[in-house]
Amino acid sequence: MAAAISLRKRGFEVDLVELDPHWQVAGAGITISGPTLRAFATLGIIDEVLREGFCADGVNICDANGKLLTELPTPHLAGDTVPGGGGILRPVLARILSQATLASGTQVRLGTTFSEITQDEDGVDVVFSDGSRGRYDLLIGADGLNSRVRQAQFPDAAKPEFTGQGCWRALVPRPAAIDRPHIFMGPRVKAGVNPVSQDEMYLFFTLHMPGNPFIEPQDWPQRLAQELAGFGGTISAIRDGLDADSRILYRPLEKLLLTTPWHRGRVVLLGDAAHATTPHLASGAGAAVEDALVLAEELARAGSHEAAFKVYMERRLPRARMIVENSVALGELERTADAESKQQFSQLMRASQAALAAPI
C-alpha cells in the first residue's frame, strides 16, 4: 500500500493485487519508532496515525514490579510537533493505509493472487488466480516473509530462518498510568507494554524457544501466564487477567536478508519479502515503508527500471542489513542474564537507534 501511494503521487498507474477478499490484517499492536513516524509523515498519513494511535515521548525502563529505573529519550524525527514514538493497532493502521491507497487512485483487486508470472524485455505478463490476465511494465513483490513472488522469481534466494526466539503479544486495557512505552526487567526476561489507543495497550514479550515447538492456540493463555511469573505491578495485573477470551498472539521469530539482487528483470521485492526482521528494534513495518518511499523516488528519477532497481537496493541494503543483524543480535543477548551481556545490549541498542535516526 505504501508503494502504491508513493507511486501514484509520481503519476504511475498502479494495480494493487491482494489475496484477502476482505483486505484485513491480523495481529495486535505495532510499535511505531521515530524513523517510522518520519516515514509515515513523508507518505502523508501522519495526522491519521496520530489521531487513531497513541504517540508520546520517551520510554520508561522499570524493574519487574514497576519501579522506575530510568527514562530513555525518543528524539523527534518527524517534526517538532510529532512525538518521538508511539503505537497503533495493526488493523487500524491497515485501514488508514487502505483508505489512502484508494484515495490515491490505485486500482485495487481483492480476493486474487497470481498463478503465473512471465516477463520479457518489454513487460511482465501475469495470469491471476481468477483467470484474468494483465500486462505491466513492472511488478513489485511486497508479499511478506513467505513471499510467493520471491519463491517464483528468485528460486535460489535465501529462505527464512528461525532465530531461536518466539514473541508473545496480548491486547489489553490501558490503565491511565501507562502513557508511554514501559519495559519491565524481570528476573530472567523482560516484558513491555505500549499504548495503541486511548483505551488499549499491547503486551510484548520475547522468549527463548529452542526447537521452535508448536503451541496450540487454546494453550496460549496458560502458557503466557506461566512465562510471566516473577513480574509484579502492571505485568502481574495483565497475567492475572488472562483467560480463554484474551486476545493473545504467539509467533516464532524468523529472519531473512537477501544479499543477492532484490530484482530480476522487471520484478522487484520490497519489505519482508527481501528483509524480514525480529521486533527488537521495532523497525520491520517502518523499513518496508521506507523501501516503498525510496523505490518510488528512484523509479521517478532514473532513466530506466534497471538503474532504479540497482540504486534502490544500494540505498536500502545497508540499512536493512543493520536492522536484521542487530535485531537478531539483541535477541541473542537477551538469552544471557549476566552483566556483560546487559551492557552489550545497551550499547548495541544505542548504536542501532542512532543509525536508524539517519536519513534514508
mmCIF file of C-alpha atoms in Angstrom:
data_model
loop_
_atom_site.group_PDB
_atom_site.id
_atom_site.type_symbol
_atom_site.label_atom_id
_atom_site.label_comp_id
_atom_site.label_asym_id
_atom_site.label_seq_id
_atom_site.Cartn_x
_atom_site.Cartn_y
_atom_site.Cartn_z
ATOM 1 C CA MET A 1 0.000 0.000 0.000
ATOM 2 C CA ALA A 2 2.845 2.408 0.797
ATOM 3 C CA ALA A 3 4.413 1.660 -2.581
ATOM 4 C CA ALA A 4 1.093 2.229 -4.373
ATOM 5 C CA ILE A 5 0.537 5.577 -2.630
ATOM 6 C CA SER A 6 4.100 6.728 -3.319
ATOM 7 C CA LEU A 7 3.998 5.704 -6.980
ATOM 8 C CA ARG A 8 0.617 7.329 -7.573
ATOM 9 C CA LYS A 9 1.993 10.615 -6.200
ATOM 10 C CA ARG A 10 4.503 10.486 -9.048
ATOM 11 C CA GLY A 11 1.959 9.740 -11.741
ATOM 12 C CA PHE A 12 2.386 5.979 -12.133
ATOM 13 C CA GLU A 13 -0.664 3.830 -12.827
ATOM 14 C CA VAL A 14 -0.872 1.099 -10.214
ATOM 15 C CA ASP A 15 -2.840 -2.109 -9.730
ATOM 16 C CA LEU A 16 -2.699 -3.443 -6.174
ATOM 17 C CA VAL A 17 -3.481 -7.160 -6.016
ATOM 18 C CA GLU A 18 -4.423 -8.579 -2.608
ATOM 19 C CA LEU A 19 -5.305 -12.188 -1.830
ATOM 20 C CA ASP A 20 -7.583 -11.427 1.146
ATOM 21 C CA PRO A 21 -11.060 -10.616 -0.227
ATOM 22 C CA HIS A 22 -11.765 -8.520 2.883
ATOM 23 C CA TRP A 23 -8.434 -6.623 2.803
ATOM 24 C CA GLN A 24 -7.863 -7.222 6.503
ATOM 25 C CA VAL A 25 -4.747 -7.554 8.656
ATOM 26 C CA ALA A 26 -4.479 -9.871 11.639
ATOM 27 C CA GLY A 27 -2.452 -9.103 14.724
ATOM 28 C CA ALA A 28 -2.390 -6.932 17.814
ATOM 29 C CA GLY A 29 -0.453 -3.722 18.188
ATOM 30 C CA ILE A 30 2.565 -2.355 16.434
ATOM 31 C CA THR A 31 5.235 -0.122 17.945
ATOM 32 C CA ILE A 32 5.962 2.963 15.862
ATOM 33 C CA SER A 33 9.512 4.229 16.225
ATOM 34 C CA GLY A 34 10.633 7.754 15.393
ATOM 35 C CA PRO A 35 12.001 6.720 11.973
ATOM 36 C CA THR A 36 8.681 5.037 11.170
ATOM 37 C CA LEU A 37 6.747 8.157 12.145
ATOM 38 C CA ARG A 38 9.066 10.064 9.823
ATOM 39 C CA ALA A 39 8.251 7.637 7.008
ATOM 40 C CA PHE A 40 4.512 7.990 7.703
ATOM 41 C CA ALA A 41 4.878 11.768 7.549
ATOM 42 C CA THR A 42 6.562 11.506 4.146
ATOM 43 C CA LEU A 43 3.861 9.109 2.985
ATOM 44 C CA GLY A 44 1.166 11.587 4.057
ATOM 45 C CA ILE A 45 -0.685 9.618 6.757
ATOM 46 C CA ILE A 46 0.888 11.054 9.920
ATOM 47 C CA ASP A 47 -2.209 13.005 11.004
ATOM 48 C CA GLU A 48 -4.384 9.891 10.876
ATOM 49 C CA VAL A 49 -1.776 7.838 12.758
ATOM 50 C CA LEU A 50 -1.508 10.475 15.496
ATOM 51 C CA ARG A 51 -5.292 10.702 15.767
ATOM 52 C CA GLU A 52 -6.066 6.967 15.847
ATOM 53 C CA GLY A 53 -2.945 5.601 17.528
ATOM 54 C CA PHE A 54 -1.197 6.711 20.703
ATOM 55 C CA CYS A 55 2.037 8.680 20.381
ATOM 56 C CA ALA A 56 4.210 10.025 23.184
ATOM 57 C CA ASP A 57 7.767 10.923 24.123
ATOM 58 C CA GLY A 58 10.158 8.657 25.988
ATOM 59 C CA VAL A 59 10.312 5.063 27.211
ATOM 60 C CA ASN A 60 10.195 4.083 30.897
ATOM 61 C CA ILE A 61 12.559 1.301 31.997
ATOM 62 C CA CYS A 62 11.293 -0.313 35.208
ATOM 63 C CA ASP A 63 12.132 -3.237 37.436
ATOM 64 C CA ALA A 64 9.908 -6.306 37.493
ATOM 65 C CA ASN A 65 7.497 -4.674 39.953
ATOM 66 C CA GLY A 66 7.167 -1.424 38.050
ATOM 67 C CA LYS A 67 9.651 0.788 39.929
ATOM 68 C CA LEU A 68 11.107 3.335 37.511
ATOM 69 C CA LEU A 69 14.814 2.762 36.858
ATOM 70 C CA THR A 70 15.469 5.209 34.029
ATOM 71 C CA GLU A 71 13.801 7.072 31.194
ATOM 72 C CA LEU A 72 15.011 6.789 27.621
ATOM 73 C CA PRO A 73 14.500 9.813 25.369
ATOM 74 C CA THR A 74 12.960 9.450 21.914
ATOM 75 C CA PRO A 75 14.069 12.248 19.558
ATOM 76 C CA HIS A 76 11.537 13.989 17.329
ATOM 77 C CA LEU A 77 12.385 12.734 13.824
ATOM 78 C CA ALA A 78 9.078 13.528 12.114
ATOM 79 C CA GLY A 79 8.941 17.213 13.036
ATOM 80 C CA ASP A 80 8.831 19.308 16.188
ATOM 81 C CA THR A 81 5.124 18.683 16.763
ATOM 82 C CA VAL A 82 5.246 14.890 16.320
ATOM 83 C CA PRO A 83 6.214 12.814 19.388
ATOM 84 C CA GLY A 84 9.243 10.566 19.306
ATOM 85 C CA GLY A 85 7.370 7.253 19.188
ATOM 86 C CA GLY A 86 4.062 5.515 19.625
ATOM 87 C CA GLY A 87 1.867 2.548 18.887
ATOM 88 C CA ILE A 88 -1.209 1.657 16.897
ATOM 89 C CA LEU A 89 -3.431 -1.350 16.297
ATOM 90 C CA ARG A 90 -2.361 -3.217 13.176
ATOM 91 C CA PRO A 91 -5.910 -3.356 11.742
ATOM 92 C CA VAL A 92 -6.274 0.389 12.315
ATOM 93 C CA LEU A 93 -3.009 1.125 10.513
ATOM 94 C CA ALA A 94 -4.106 -1.135 7.668
ATOM 95 C CA ARG A 95 -7.388 0.759 7.391
ATOM 96 C CA ILE A 96 -5.589 4.107 7.288
ATOM 97 C CA LEU A 97 -3.307 2.834 4.544
ATOM 98 C CA SER A 98 -6.141 1.249 2.568
ATOM 99 C CA GLN A 99 -8.135 4.480 2.609
ATOM 100 C CA ALA A 100 -5.078 6.415 1.431
ATOM 101 C CA THR A 101 -4.465 3.799 -1.275
ATOM 102 C CA LEU A 102 -7.995 4.158 -2.644
ATOM 103 C CA ALA A 103 -7.825 7.948 -2.423
ATOM 104 C CA SER A 104 -4.595 7.872 -4.465
ATOM 105 C CA GLY A 105 -6.424 6.385 -7.445
ATOM 106 C CA THR A 106 -4.812 2.955 -7.193
ATOM 107 C CA GLN A 107 -6.845 0.186 -8.818
ATOM 108 C CA VAL A 108 -7.382 -2.389 -6.056
ATOM 109 C CA ARG A 109 -8.159 -6.032 -6.856
ATOM 110 C CA LEU A 110 -9.141 -8.160 -3.862
ATOM 111 C CA GLY A 111 -9.517 -11.896 -3.439
ATOM 112 C CA THR A 112 -6.972 -12.881 -6.048
ATOM 113 C CA THR A 113 -3.277 -13.536 -6.498
ATOM 114 C CA PHE A 114 -1.056 -14.629 -9.351
ATOM 115 C CA SER A 115 -0.870 -18.124 -10.759
ATOM 116 C CA GLU A 116 1.850 -17.367 -13.293
ATOM 117 C CA ILE A 117 4.395 -14.614 -13.925
ATOM 118 C CA THR A 118 6.375 -14.384 -17.152
ATOM 119 C CA GLN A 119 8.416 -11.478 -18.400
ATOM 120 C CA ASP A 120 10.286 -10.295 -21.454
ATOM 121 C CA GLU A 121 12.348 -7.219 -22.257
ATOM 122 C CA ASP A 122 9.275 -5.034 -22.610
ATOM 123 C CA GLY A 123 6.962 -6.099 -19.798
ATOM 124 C CA VAL A 124 5.568 -8.602 -17.310
ATOM 125 C CA ASP A 125 2.608 -10.864 -18.085
ATOM 126 C CA VAL A 126 0.552 -12.030 -15.121
ATOM 127 C CA VAL A 127 -2.090 -14.740 -15.054
ATOM 128 C CA PHE A 128 -4.287 -14.268 -11.995
ATOM 129 C CA SER A 129 -5.951 -16.933 -9.876
ATOM 130 C CA ASP A 130 -9.390 -15.752 -11.017
ATOM 131 C CA GLY A 131 -8.455 -16.499 -14.633
ATOM 132 C CA SER A 132 -7.874 -12.888 -15.703
ATOM 133 C CA ARG A 133 -4.648 -11.628 -17.230
ATOM 134 C CA GLY A 134 -2.663 -8.413 -17.168
ATOM 135 C CA ARG A 135 0.468 -6.955 -18.678
ATOM 136 C CA TYR A 136 2.584 -4.492 -16.711
ATOM 137 C CA ASP A 137 5.771 -2.513 -17.070
ATOM 138 C CA LEU A 138 6.915 -3.605 -13.602
ATOM 139 C CA LEU A 139 5.860 -5.965 -10.813
ATOM 140 C CA ILE A 140 6.587 -5.372 -7.120
ATOM 141 C CA GLY A 141 6.517 -8.349 -4.770
ATOM 142 C CA ALA A 142 5.527 -6.936 -1.368
ATOM 143 C CA ASP A 143 4.009 -10.177 -0.099
ATOM 144 C CA GLY A 144 5.831 -10.810 3.136
ATOM 145 C CA LEU A 145 8.220 -13.234 4.773
ATOM 146 C CA ASN A 146 6.943 -16.236 2.814
ATOM 147 C CA SER A 147 6.692 -14.287 -0.436
ATOM 148 C CA ARG A 148 5.328 -16.316 -3.336
ATOM 149 C CA VAL A 149 6.782 -13.770 -5.739
ATOM 150 C CA ARG A 150 10.235 -14.439 -4.283
ATOM 151 C CA GLN A 151 9.717 -18.174 -4.493
ATOM 152 C CA ALA A 152 8.578 -17.973 -8.111
ATOM 153 C CA GLN A 153 11.021 -15.409 -9.479
ATOM 154 C CA PHE A 154 14.031 -15.849 -7.173
ATOM 155 C CA PRO A 155 14.125 -19.627 -6.555
ATOM 156 C CA ASP A 156 17.752 -19.584 -5.380
ATOM 157 C CA ALA A 157 17.260 -16.793 -2.857
ATOM 158 C CA ALA A 158 17.834 -17.308 0.862
ATOM 159 C CA LYS A 159 15.000 -18.800 2.897
ATOM 160 C CA PRO A 160 13.585 -17.598 6.242
ATOM 161 C CA GLU A 161 15.391 -18.911 9.339
ATOM 162 C CA PHE A 162 14.086 -19.392 12.878
ATOM 163 C CA THR A 163 16.043 -17.180 15.296
ATOM 164 C CA GLY A 164 15.556 -19.277 18.417
ATOM 165 C CA GLN A 165 13.001 -16.927 19.948
ATOM 166 C CA GLY A 166 9.249 -16.635 19.983
ATOM 167 C CA CYS A 167 7.194 -13.495 20.540
ATOM 168 C CA TRP A 168 4.021 -13.181 22.600
ATOM 169 C CA ARG A 169 1.619 -10.279 22.165
ATOM 170 C CA ALA A 170 -1.618 -9.600 24.016
ATOM 171 C CA LEU A 171 -4.070 -6.746 23.604
ATOM 172 C CA VAL A 172 -5.325 -5.498 26.981
ATOM 173 C CA PRO A 173 -6.997 -2.420 28.519
ATOM 174 C CA ARG A 174 -4.717 0.583 29.096
ATOM 175 C CA PRO A 175 -4.548 2.000 32.622
ATOM 176 C CA ALA A 176 -4.081 5.766 32.792
ATOM 177 C CA ALA A 177 -0.589 5.375 34.270
ATOM 178 C CA ILE A 178 0.674 3.770 31.054
ATOM 179 C CA ASP A 179 1.064 6.904 28.980
ATOM 180 C CA ARG A 180 4.160 5.807 27.031
ATOM 181 C CA PRO A 181 6.015 2.523 26.390
ATOM 182 C CA HIS A 182 7.176 0.749 29.540
ATOM 183 C CA ILE A 183 9.750 -2.057 29.689
ATOM 184 C CA PHE A 184 9.904 -4.225 32.810
ATOM 185 C CA MET A 185 13.159 -6.037 33.623
ATOM 186 C CA GLY A 186 12.252 -9.381 35.115
ATOM 187 C CA PRO A 187 14.461 -11.970 36.836
ATOM 188 C CA ARG A 188 15.050 -13.927 33.613
ATOM 189 C CA VAL A 189 13.460 -11.942 30.806
ATOM 190 C CA LYS A 190 11.928 -8.570 30.089
ATOM 191 C CA ALA A 191 8.373 -7.698 29.102
ATOM 192 C CA GLY A 192 6.901 -4.480 27.807
ATOM 193 C CA VAL A 193 3.666 -2.643 27.183
ATOM 194 C CA ASN A 194 2.890 0.055 24.644
ATOM 195 C CA PRO A 195 -0.322 2.106 24.317
ATOM 196 C CA VAL A 196 -2.009 1.743 20.926
ATOM 197 C CA SER A 197 -5.106 3.870 21.568
ATOM 198 C CA GLN A 198 -6.716 5.848 24.373
ATOM 199 C CA ASP A 199 -8.252 2.660 25.749
ATOM 200 C CA GLU A 200 -5.876 -0.178 24.829
ATOM 201 C CA MET A 201 -2.249 -1.208 25.014
ATOM 202 C CA TYR A 202 -0.429 -4.311 23.991
ATOM 203 C CA LEU A 203 1.943 -6.549 25.879
ATOM 204 C CA PHE A 204 5.066 -7.725 24.070
ATOM 205 C CA PHE A 205 7.301 -10.463 25.381
ATOM 206 C CA THR A 206 10.088 -12.409 23.665
ATOM 207 C CA LEU A 207 11.291 -15.771 24.902
ATOM 208 C CA HIS A 208 13.955 -18.342 24.011
ATOM 209 C CA MET A 209 12.123 -21.246 22.330
ATOM 210 C CA PRO A 210 14.669 -23.952 21.438
ATOM 211 C CA GLY A 211 13.465 -26.325 18.744
ATOM 212 C CA ASN A 212 10.665 -23.977 17.673
ATOM 213 C CA PRO A 213 7.858 -26.002 19.299
ATOM 214 C CA PHE A 214 4.286 -25.572 18.123
ATOM 215 C CA ILE A 215 1.970 -24.216 20.825
ATOM 216 C CA GLU A 216 -1.735 -24.849 20.443
ATOM 217 C CA PRO A 217 -3.697 -21.578 20.448
ATOM 218 C CA GLN A 218 -6.008 -22.838 23.198
ATOM 219 C CA ASP A 219 -2.922 -23.198 25.410
ATOM 220 C CA TRP A 220 -1.689 -19.649 24.827
ATOM 221 C CA PRO A 221 -3.322 -18.001 27.915
ATOM 222 C CA GLN A 222 -1.987 -20.592 30.349
ATOM 223 C CA ARG A 223 1.464 -20.713 28.758
ATOM 224 C CA LEU A 224 1.823 -16.928 28.661
ATOM 225 C CA ALA A 225 0.711 -16.646 32.288
ATOM 226 C CA GLN A 226 3.357 -19.182 33.281
ATOM 227 C CA GLU A 227 6.097 -17.352 31.421
ATOM 228 C CA LEU A 228 5.190 -14.052 33.098
ATOM 229 C CA ALA A 229 5.724 -15.443 36.589
ATOM 230 C CA GLY A 230 8.123 -13.276 38.541
ATOM 231 C CA PHE A 231 6.664 -9.950 37.427
ATOM 232 C CA GLY A 232 4.628 -7.706 39.668
ATOM 233 C CA GLY A 233 2.762 -4.468 39.108
ATOM 234 C CA THR A 234 1.381 -3.868 35.617
ATOM 235 C CA ILE A 235 2.552 -7.215 34.220
ATOM 236 C CA SER A 236 1.100 -9.228 37.092
ATOM 237 C CA ALA A 237 -2.258 -7.497 36.566
ATOM 238 C CA ILE A 238 -2.165 -8.489 32.908
ATOM 239 C CA ARG A 239 -1.104 -12.029 33.803
ATOM 240 C CA ASP A 240 -3.909 -12.469 36.331
ATOM 241 C CA GLY A 241 -6.465 -11.283 33.790
ATOM 242 C CA LEU A 242 -5.559 -13.756 31.043
ATOM 243 C CA ASP A 243 -8.270 -16.242 30.112
ATOM 244 C CA ALA A 244 -9.710 -18.063 27.113
ATOM 245 C CA ASP A 245 -11.174 -14.816 25.755
ATOM 246 C CA SER A 246 -7.914 -12.868 25.908
ATOM 247 C CA ARG A 247 -6.615 -11.537 22.601
ATOM 248 C CA ILE A 248 -3.230 -13.269 22.506
ATOM 249 C CA LEU A 249 -0.934 -13.977 19.586
ATOM 250 C CA TYR A 250 2.181 -16.143 19.597
ATOM 251 C CA ARG A 251 4.590 -16.322 16.671
ATOM 252 C CA PRO A 252 8.058 -17.829 16.257
ATOM 253 C CA LEU A 253 10.539 -15.170 15.179
ATOM 254 C CA GLU A 254 12.206 -15.646 11.805
ATOM 255 C CA LYS A 255 14.757 -13.616 9.902
ATOM 256 C CA LEU A 256 15.543 -13.145 6.225
ATOM 257 C CA LEU A 257 18.125 -10.997 4.476
ATOM 258 C CA LEU A 258 18.683 -11.183 0.746
ATOM 259 C CA THR A 259 22.158 -10.015 -0.165
ATOM 260 C CA THR A 260 21.688 -11.205 -3.736
ATOM 261 C CA PRO A 261 19.752 -8.833 -6.062
ATOM 262 C CA TRP A 262 16.253 -7.880 -4.959
ATOM 263 C CA HIS A 263 15.303 -7.529 -8.622
ATOM 264 C CA ARG A 264 15.214 -9.794 -11.642
ATOM 265 C CA GLY A 265 14.336 -8.187 -14.925
ATOM 266 C CA ARG A 266 11.182 -6.185 -14.316
ATOM 267 C CA VAL A 267 10.296 -7.822 -10.969
ATOM 268 C CA VAL A 268 11.491 -6.335 -7.671
ATOM 269 C CA LEU A 269 10.995 -7.245 -3.997
ATOM 270 C CA LEU A 270 10.035 -4.915 -1.148
ATOM 271 C CA GLY A 271 9.787 -5.171 2.641
ATOM 272 C CA ASP A 272 9.719 -8.544 4.390
ATOM 273 C CA ALA A 273 9.950 -10.302 1.028
ATOM 274 C CA ALA A 274 13.578 -9.125 0.908
ATOM 275 C CA HIS A 275 14.476 -8.467 4.562
ATOM 276 C CA ALA A 276 12.379 -9.748 7.457
ATOM 277 C CA THR A 277 13.463 -8.976 10.999
ATOM 278 C CA THR A 278 12.565 -9.585 14.620
ATOM 279 C CA PRO A 279 10.780 -6.880 16.668
ATOM 280 C CA HIS A 280 13.734 -5.856 18.845
ATOM 281 C CA LEU A 281 14.251 -2.548 17.005
ATOM 282 C CA ALA A 282 10.555 -2.037 16.159
ATOM 283 C CA SER A 283 11.584 -1.498 12.548
ATOM 284 C CA GLY A 284 10.019 -4.185 10.359
ATOM 285 C CA ALA A 285 6.993 -2.242 9.150
ATOM 286 C CA GLY A 286 8.911 1.024 9.120
ATOM 287 C CA ALA A 287 11.657 -0.450 6.945
ATOM 288 C CA ALA A 288 9.039 -1.671 4.463
ATOM 289 C CA VAL A 289 7.506 1.809 4.203
ATOM 290 C CA GLU A 290 10.991 3.272 3.742
ATOM 291 C CA ASP A 291 11.557 0.763 0.916
ATOM 292 C CA ALA A 292 8.398 1.999 -0.766
ATOM 293 C CA LEU A 293 9.434 5.648 -0.492
ATOM 294 C CA VAL A 294 12.897 5.000 -1.902
ATOM 295 C CA LEU A 295 11.686 2.714 -4.700
ATOM 296 C CA ALA A 296 9.110 5.247 -5.898
ATOM 297 C CA GLU A 297 11.685 8.032 -5.703
ATOM 298 C CA GLU A 298 14.223 6.110 -7.773
ATOM 299 C CA LEU A 299 11.679 4.959 -10.367
ATOM 300 C CA ALA A 300 10.630 8.578 -10.891
ATOM 301 C CA ARG A 301 14.239 9.777 -11.073
ATOM 302 C CA ALA A 302 16.051 7.110 -13.090
ATOM 303 C CA GLY A 303 16.084 6.751 -16.833
ATOM 304 C CA SER A 304 15.312 3.028 -16.712
ATOM 305 C CA HIS A 305 13.901 0.446 -14.336
ATOM 306 C CA GLU A 306 17.279 -1.329 -14.260
ATOM 307 C CA ALA A 307 19.000 1.806 -12.977
ATOM 308 C CA ALA A 308 16.200 2.491 -10.474
ATOM 309 C CA PHE A 309 16.236 -1.039 -9.065
ATOM 310 C CA LYS A 310 20.034 -1.003 -8.742
ATOM 311 C CA VAL A 311 20.142 2.270 -6.792
ATOM 312 C CA TYR A 312 17.095 1.234 -4.716
ATOM 313 C CA MET A 313 18.922 -1.849 -3.449
ATOM 314 C CA GLU A 314 22.180 0.053 -2.951
ATOM 315 C CA ARG A 315 20.363 2.569 -0.756
ATOM 316 C CA ARG A 316 18.329 0.048 1.197
ATOM 317 C CA LEU A 317 20.579 -2.995 1.726
ATOM 318 C CA PRO A 318 22.981 -1.462 4.298
ATOM 319 C CA ARG A 319 20.082 -0.218 6.430
ATOM 320 C CA ALA A 320 18.165 -3.494 6.071
ATOM 321 C CA ARG A 321 21.287 -5.467 6.999
ATOM 322 C CA MET A 322 21.808 -3.353 10.111
ATOM 323 C CA ILE A 323 18.189 -3.789 11.183
ATOM 324 C CA VAL A 324 18.126 -7.565 10.680
ATOM 325 C CA GLU A 325 21.569 -8.360 12.071
ATOM 326 C CA ASN A 326 21.341 -6.028 15.081
ATOM 327 C CA SER A 327 17.804 -7.159 15.917
ATOM 328 C CA VAL A 328 18.871 -10.803 15.903
ATOM 329 C CA ALA A 329 21.986 -9.954 17.950
ATOM 330 C CA LEU A 330 19.812 -8.186 20.534
ATOM 331 C CA GLY A 331 17.674 -11.314 20.768
ATOM 332 C CA GLU A 332 20.736 -13.459 21.343
ATOM 333 C CA LEU A 333 21.966 -11.126 24.079
ATOM 334 C CA GLU A 334 18.581 -11.408 25.800
ATOM 335 C CA ARG A 335 19.232 -15.082 26.419
ATOM 336 C CA THR A 336 22.150 -14.265 28.745
ATOM 337 C CA ALA A 337 21.408 -12.511 32.005
ATOM 338 C CA ASP A 338 24.949 -11.578 33.075
ATOM 339 C CA ALA A 339 26.170 -8.000 33.469
ATOM 340 C CA GLU A 340 28.394 -8.101 30.382
ATOM 341 C CA SER A 341 25.540 -9.100 28.055
ATOM 342 C CA LYS A 342 23.308 -6.382 29.524
ATOM 343 C CA GLN A 343 25.993 -3.790 28.846
ATOM 344 C CA GLN A 344 26.473 -5.102 25.306
ATOM 345 C CA PHE A 345 22.705 -4.988 24.799
ATOM 346 C CA SER A 346 22.545 -1.331 25.853
ATOM 347 C CA GLN A 347 25.495 -0.365 23.661
ATOM 348 C CA LEU A 348 24.086 -2.147 20.610
ATOM 349 C CA MET A 349 20.630 -0.663 21.159
ATOM 350 C CA ARG A 350 22.035 2.875 21.373
ATOM 351 C CA ALA A 351 24.153 2.385 18.248
ATOM 352 C CA SER A 352 21.199 0.944 16.343
ATOM 353 C CA GLN A 353 18.875 3.789 17.320
ATOM 354 C CA ALA A 354 21.479 6.332 16.219
ATOM 355 C CA ALA A 355 21.802 4.584 12.844
ATOM 356 C CA LEU A 356 18.025 4.439 12.392
ATOM 357 C CA ALA A 357 17.745 8.167 13.029
ATOM 358 C CA ALA A 358 19.931 8.893 9.985
ATOM 359 C CA PRO A 359 18.156 9.936 6.745
ATOM 360 C CA ILE A 360 17.073 7.156 4.443
#
